[in-house]
mmCIF file of C-alpha atoms in Angstrom:
data_model
loop_
_atom_site.group_PDB
_atom_site.id
_atom_site.type_symbol
_atom_site.label_atom_id
_atom_site.label_comp_id
_atom_site.label_asym_id
_atom_site.label_seq_id
_atom_site.Cartn_x
_atom_site.Cartn_y
_atom_site.Cartn_z
ATOM 1 C CA MET A 69 72.878 131.330 146.960
ATOM 2 C CA ASN A 70 74.084 127.159 146.236
ATOM 3 C CA LEU A 71 76.680 126.707 143.679
ATOM 4 C CA GLN A 72 79.294 123.990 142.813
ATOM 5 C CA GLY A 73 82.617 123.776 141.354
ATOM 6 C CA LEU A 74 86.508 123.628 141.439
ATOM 7 C CA LEU A 75 88.458 125.554 143.986
ATOM 8 C CA LYS A 76 92.384 125.950 144.189
ATOM 9 C CA ILE A 77 95.002 127.944 145.642
ATOM 10 C CA ARG A 78 96.314 130.850 142.995
ATOM 11 C CA GLY A 79 99.052 133.754 143.496
ATOM 12 C CA ASN A 80 102.371 133.715 144.217
ATOM 13 C CA THR A 81 102.700 134.842 148.068
ATOM 14 C CA SER A 82 98.917 134.096 149.460
ATOM 15 C CA SER A 83 99.496 130.255 148.076
ATOM 16 C CA SER A 84 103.232 130.136 150.577
ATOM 17 C CA THR A 85 103.157 130.071 154.167
ATOM 18 C CA THR A 86 103.336 133.736 155.030
ATOM 19 C CA TYR A 87 99.915 134.665 155.226
ATOM 20 C CA PRO A 88 96.947 132.359 157.028
ATOM 21 C CA LYS A 89 94.313 133.480 154.219
ATOM 22 C CA ASN A 90 94.818 132.234 150.852
ATOM 23 C CA GLN A 91 93.721 133.232 147.238
ATOM 24 C CA TYR A 92 91.457 130.768 145.496
ATOM 25 C CA LEU A 93 90.525 130.563 142.247
ATOM 26 C CA ILE A 94 86.627 128.935 141.605
ATOM 27 C CA LYS A 95 85.534 127.244 138.505
ATOM 28 C CA LEU A 96 81.924 126.723 138.644
ATOM 29 C CA GLN A 97 80.489 123.587 137.379
ATOM 30 C CA ASP A 98 77.153 122.342 136.931
ATOM 31 C CA ASP A 99 75.921 118.636 138.120
ATOM 32 C CA ASN A 100 77.751 117.230 134.837
ATOM 33 C CA GLU A 101 80.799 118.628 135.433
ATOM 34 C CA GLU A 102 80.522 121.317 132.307
ATOM 35 C CA PRO A 103 81.262 124.985 132.603
ATOM 36 C CA ASN A 104 78.290 126.796 134.510
ATOM 37 C CA ILE A 105 78.365 130.454 133.662
ATOM 38 C CA MET A 106 76.233 132.240 136.078
ATOM 39 C CA GLU A 107 75.791 136.026 137.755
ATOM 40 C CA VAL A 108 77.231 136.252 140.791
ATOM 41 C CA PHE A 109 75.940 138.720 143.454
ATOM 42 C CA GLY A 110 75.240 140.800 140.101
ATOM 43 C CA MET A 111 78.276 140.977 138.353
ATOM 44 C CA THR A 112 78.783 139.523 134.836
ATOM 45 C CA ALA A 113 78.585 136.226 134.829
ATOM 46 C CA SER A 114 81.259 133.634 134.085
ATOM 47 C CA ASP A 115 82.275 130.165 135.290
ATOM 48 C CA THR A 116 85.266 131.602 136.794
ATOM 49 C CA TRP A 117 86.277 133.935 139.556
ATOM 50 C CA ILE A 118 88.367 135.084 142.249
ATOM 51 C CA LEU A 119 88.432 135.255 145.934
ATOM 52 C CA ASN A 120 90.989 137.575 147.475
ATOM 53 C CA GLY A 121 91.509 137.719 151.613
ATOM 54 C CA THR A 122 93.333 140.958 150.865
ATOM 55 C CA GLN A 123 94.685 140.679 154.512
ATOM 56 C CA LEU A 124 97.958 143.254 153.806
ATOM 57 C CA ASP A 125 95.014 145.563 154.245
ATOM 58 C CA ARG A 126 93.053 145.074 157.512
ATOM 59 C CA THR A 127 90.769 148.270 156.765
ATOM 60 C CA TYR A 128 89.524 145.418 153.442
ATOM 61 C CA LEU A 129 89.046 148.787 151.469
ATOM 62 C CA ARG A 130 92.310 149.839 149.344
ATOM 63 C CA ASN A 131 91.668 147.311 146.383
ATOM 64 C CA TYR A 132 88.035 147.944 147.075
ATOM 65 C CA ILE A 133 88.155 151.802 146.554
ATOM 66 C CA ALA A 134 91.164 151.723 144.106
ATOM 67 C CA MET A 135 89.253 149.732 141.729
ATOM 68 C CA ASN A 136 86.145 151.655 141.790
ATOM 69 C CA THR A 137 88.023 154.445 140.845
ATOM 70 C CA ALA A 138 89.740 152.673 138.321
ATOM 71 C CA GLY A 139 86.443 151.618 136.655
ATOM 72 C CA GLU A 140 85.256 155.398 136.413
ATOM 73 C CA LEU A 141 88.389 155.516 133.613
ATOM 74 C CA SER A 142 88.559 151.878 132.068
ATOM 75 C CA PRO A 143 85.100 150.048 131.513
ATOM 76 C CA TYR A 144 87.464 146.267 131.795
ATOM 77 C CA THR A 145 88.472 147.006 135.310
ATOM 78 C CA PRO A 146 86.713 144.107 137.015
ATOM 79 C CA ASP A 147 83.560 144.339 139.523
ATOM 80 C CA MET A 148 84.190 143.158 143.569
ATOM 81 C CA ARG A 149 81.617 142.052 145.746
ATOM 82 C CA PHE A 150 82.890 141.601 149.843
ATOM 83 C CA CYS A 151 81.331 138.448 150.814
ATOM 84 C CA GLU A 152 82.011 135.767 153.843
ATOM 85 C CA MET A 153 83.881 132.847 153.397
ATOM 86 C CA VAL A 154 83.282 129.399 155.013
ATOM 87 C CA LEU A 155 85.685 126.239 154.182
ATOM 88 C CA LYS A 156 84.780 122.436 154.044
ATOM 89 C CA ARG A 157 87.813 120.273 155.208
ATOM 90 C CA GLY A 158 86.575 116.952 155.758
ATOM 91 C CA GLU A 159 83.512 116.813 157.640
ATOM 92 C CA LYS A 160 84.244 120.512 159.868
ATOM 93 C CA TYR A 161 83.680 123.465 157.827
ATOM 94 C CA GLU A 162 86.451 126.819 158.643
ATOM 95 C CA TYR A 163 85.262 130.179 159.081
ATOM 96 C CA MET A 164 87.826 131.542 156.851
ATOM 97 C CA GLY A 165 86.885 135.741 157.257
ATOM 98 C CA LEU A 166 86.042 138.162 155.004
ATOM 99 C CA TYR A 167 87.038 138.542 151.380
ATOM 100 C CA GLY A 168 86.441 140.049 148.207
ATOM 101 C CA MET A 169 85.025 137.988 145.573
ATOM 102 C CA TYR A 170 86.202 139.571 141.978
ATOM 103 C CA GLU A 171 85.735 138.978 138.589
ATOM 104 C CA LYS A 172 88.824 137.249 136.642
ATOM 105 C CA ILE A 173 90.762 139.568 134.160
ATOM 106 C CA GLU A 174 89.431 137.386 130.922
ATOM 107 C CA GLN A 175 88.841 137.353 127.158
ATOM 108 C CA GLY A 176 85.150 137.700 126.758
ATOM 109 C CA GLU A 177 81.630 139.717 126.966
ATOM 110 C CA GLY A 178 81.752 141.979 129.967
ATOM 111 C CA ARG A 179 85.126 141.170 130.680
ATOM 112 C CA VAL A 180 87.729 142.207 128.219
ATOM 113 C CA GLU A 181 85.941 142.052 125.011
ATOM 114 C CA ILE A 182 88.944 141.846 122.320
ATOM 115 C CA GLU A 183 88.044 139.621 119.547
ATOM 116 C CA LYS A 184 87.994 136.018 120.274
ATOM 117 C CA ASP A 185 90.292 134.671 117.283
ATOM 118 C CA THR A 186 92.499 137.678 116.786
ATOM 119 C CA GLY A 187 92.949 139.459 120.103
ATOM 120 C CA TYR A 188 95.513 138.983 122.990
ATOM 121 C CA LEU A 189 95.913 139.423 126.582
ATOM 122 C CA LEU A 190 99.168 139.201 128.392
ATOM 123 C CA LEU A 191 100.022 139.475 132.137
ATOM 124 C CA ARG A 192 103.659 140.923 132.867
ATOM 125 C CA ASP A 193 104.600 138.956 136.126
ATOM 126 C CA ARG A 194 106.659 136.562 137.324
ATOM 127 C CA ILE A 195 107.525 134.293 134.667
ATOM 128 C CA ASP A 196 104.487 131.015 134.233
ATOM 129 C CA MET A 197 106.573 128.334 134.295
ATOM 130 C CA GLU A 198 103.031 126.176 132.810
ATOM 131 C CA GLY A 199 102.005 128.407 130.561
ATOM 132 C CA ARG A 200 103.686 130.426 127.418
ATOM 133 C CA SER A 201 105.915 133.572 128.423
ATOM 134 C CA MET A 202 108.228 135.664 126.485
ATOM 135 C CA SER A 203 110.973 137.780 127.825
ATOM 136 C CA VAL A 204 111.007 141.269 126.940
ATOM 137 C CA TRP A 205 113.392 144.627 127.186
ATOM 138 C CA SER A 206 113.760 144.645 130.946
ATOM 139 C CA THR A 207 114.734 140.526 131.219
ATOM 140 C CA LYS A 208 116.812 140.604 128.653
ATOM 141 C CA HIS A 209 118.761 144.414 129.759
ATOM 142 C CA GLN A 210 118.079 144.488 133.784
ATOM 143 C CA ARG A 211 118.312 140.543 134.340
ATOM 144 C CA SER A 212 114.595 141.195 135.489
ATOM 145 C CA ILE A 213 112.632 138.234 136.922
ATOM 146 C CA ASN A 214 109.728 139.627 134.739
ATOM 147 C CA TRP A 215 108.518 138.295 132.030
ATOM 148 C CA VAL A 216 105.463 138.967 129.601
ATOM 149 C CA ASN A 217 103.056 135.599 129.902
ATOM 150 C CA LEU A 218 99.752 135.115 127.950
ATOM 151 C CA GLU A 219 96.783 135.205 129.041
ATOM 152 C CA TYR A 220 94.227 134.623 126.076
ATOM 153 C CA PRO A 221 93.951 132.691 123.411
ATOM 154 C CA SER A 222 94.980 130.023 126.080
ATOM 155 C CA PRO A 223 98.325 129.008 126.378
ATOM 156 C CA ASP A 224 97.415 125.646 125.812
ATOM 157 C CA LYS A 225 95.755 125.947 123.053
ATOM 158 C CA VAL A 226 97.199 128.915 120.539
ATOM 159 C CA SER A 227 98.889 127.726 117.723
ATOM 160 C CA LYS A 228 102.905 128.020 117.016
ATOM 161 C CA GLU A 229 101.804 130.602 114.515
ATOM 162 C CA TYR A 230 100.043 132.936 116.663
ATOM 163 C CA TRP A 231 102.042 132.663 119.562
ATOM 164 C CA ASP A 232 104.828 133.827 117.169
ATOM 165 C CA TYR A 233 102.581 136.708 116.070
ATOM 166 C CA ILE A 234 101.852 137.405 119.186
ATOM 167 C CA ARG A 235 105.763 137.764 120.068
ATOM 168 C CA ASN A 236 106.963 139.667 116.865
ATOM 169 C CA ASP A 237 104.402 142.321 117.888
ATOM 170 C CA VAL A 238 105.755 142.968 121.232
ATOM 171 C CA ASN A 239 109.022 143.010 120.018
ATOM 172 C CA LYS A 240 107.937 146.007 117.370
ATOM 173 C CA ILE A 241 106.226 147.865 119.692
ATOM 174 C CA GLU A 242 109.756 147.434 122.160
ATOM 175 C CA GLY A 243 111.912 148.266 119.500
ATOM 176 C CA SER A 244 110.053 151.803 119.321
ATOM 177 C CA LEU A 245 110.346 152.823 122.579
ATOM 178 C CA TYR A 246 113.724 151.594 123.111
ATOM 179 C CA SER A 247 114.936 153.024 119.779
ATOM 180 C CA ASP A 248 117.477 155.744 120.017
ATOM 181 C CA ASP A 249 116.596 156.954 116.432
ATOM 182 C CA LYS A 250 113.663 159.375 116.548
ATOM 183 C CA LYS A 251 111.988 158.944 114.169
ATOM 184 C CA LYS A 252 111.476 154.868 115.098
ATOM 185 C CA PHE A 253 110.554 156.098 118.395
ATOM 186 C CA GLU A 254 107.614 158.228 117.352
ATOM 187 C CA GLU A 255 106.280 155.066 115.991
ATOM 188 C CA TYR A 256 104.863 154.138 119.779
ATOM 189 C CA LYS A 257 102.124 156.794 119.123
ATOM 190 C CA SER A 258 100.761 154.636 116.360
ATOM 191 C CA LYS A 259 101.097 151.182 118.436
ATOM 192 C CA LEU A 260 99.905 151.975 121.904
ATOM 193 C CA ASN A 261 96.621 153.787 122.944
ATOM 194 C CA VAL A 262 98.694 156.272 125.072
ATOM 195 C CA GLY A 263 95.685 157.689 127.021
ATOM 196 C CA SER A 264 95.544 154.366 128.767
ATOM 197 C CA PHE A 265 98.881 154.573 129.924
ATOM 198 C CA VAL A 266 98.311 157.646 131.349
ATOM 199 C CA ASP A 267 95.712 156.861 132.903
ATOM 200 C CA TYR A 268 97.195 153.568 134.286
ATOM 201 C CA PHE A 269 99.853 155.071 135.584
ATOM 202 C CA ILE A 270 98.000 158.648 137.289
ATOM 203 C CA ILE A 271 95.813 156.060 139.048
ATOM 204 C CA ASN A 272 98.919 153.626 140.440
ATOM 205 C CA GLU A 273 101.029 156.965 141.380
ATOM 206 C CA PHE A 274 97.775 158.278 143.005
ATOM 207 C CA PHE A 275 97.191 154.904 144.733
ATOM 208 C CA ALA A 276 101.352 154.582 145.712
ATOM 209 C CA ASN A 277 101.019 150.983 143.821
ATOM 210 C CA TYR A 278 104.678 149.944 143.617
ATOM 211 C CA ASP A 279 104.100 146.899 141.497
ATOM 212 C CA ALA A 280 102.636 149.077 138.767
ATOM 213 C CA GLY A 281 104.111 148.247 135.402
ATOM 214 C CA TRP A 282 105.866 145.596 137.291
ATOM 215 C CA ASN A 283 103.660 142.626 138.589
ATOM 216 C CA SER A 284 100.265 142.144 137.716
ATOM 217 C CA THR A 285 100.302 144.304 134.709
ATOM 218 C CA PHE A 286 98.219 143.013 132.217
ATOM 219 C CA MET A 287 97.805 144.861 128.608
ATOM 220 C CA TYR A 288 95.505 143.625 125.827
ATOM 221 C CA LYS A 289 95.451 144.245 121.554
ATOM 222 C CA ASN A 290 93.264 143.419 118.606
ATOM 223 C CA ARG A 291 95.403 142.184 115.753
ATOM 224 C CA SER A 292 94.056 145.155 113.869
ATOM 225 C CA GLY A 293 94.570 147.850 116.757
ATOM 226 C CA LYS A 294 96.762 149.484 119.439
ATOM 227 C CA LEU A 295 98.143 148.068 122.787
ATOM 228 C CA PHE A 296 96.100 148.767 125.460
ATOM 229 C CA ILE A 297 97.343 148.630 129.292
ATOM 230 C CA GLY A 298 94.907 147.162 131.736
ATOM 231 C CA PRO A 299 92.928 145.700 133.308
ATOM 232 C CA TYR A 300 93.274 147.256 136.639
ATOM 233 C CA TRP A 301 94.355 144.439 138.772
ATOM 234 C CA ASP A 302 95.832 143.889 142.810
ATOM 235 C CA PHE A 303 96.664 147.416 144.654
ATOM 236 C CA ASP A 304 97.232 145.504 147.784
#
């Protein structure tokens, strides 16, 4: 398979000097430098992919087993395939070793199938200095470094009105969850897909993922629906 496109380092720890194997984002392009939407290794067609060296797990099995187990509960769990990577540096080629190639978590058919114009996808993680981020209850009350970042719609294209709607929506949900008033607290049942939260934390507890609910935590919602937690991501 001969593909071409753009490659950049991504991730919070992989881009530092801590680990020799970086994590990469791939944007496939055609000869005219336009997005090239393709199936890769039998996974859902897209122009965007993730290469993860998973070097904190020398067996290379933790993410693979966890993601496949999570996929039995959540249809939007990204598929992954193992591959070997060779990186061209100047005129020389460097063998980078074994990688996992993942579907990127994004809106779209076969990925996170939320409504194109009225759904949203969020990521709870460190603040995104180049995107759009909102403080949440823990940011305000526990001086947490975690914010909620906008993944979809694209932060550079979302309107101010829709961004305000998303922030207001999240504030209403948190207002119920942290309310001392029993009646208002009970409103969470109409705002959250509780089953998705139960499944999410059972899977993450089973795999002893201390980042669960803290970093690499995605959530998605259609305008007229409930908030789901997921898809699952990053068990290493």
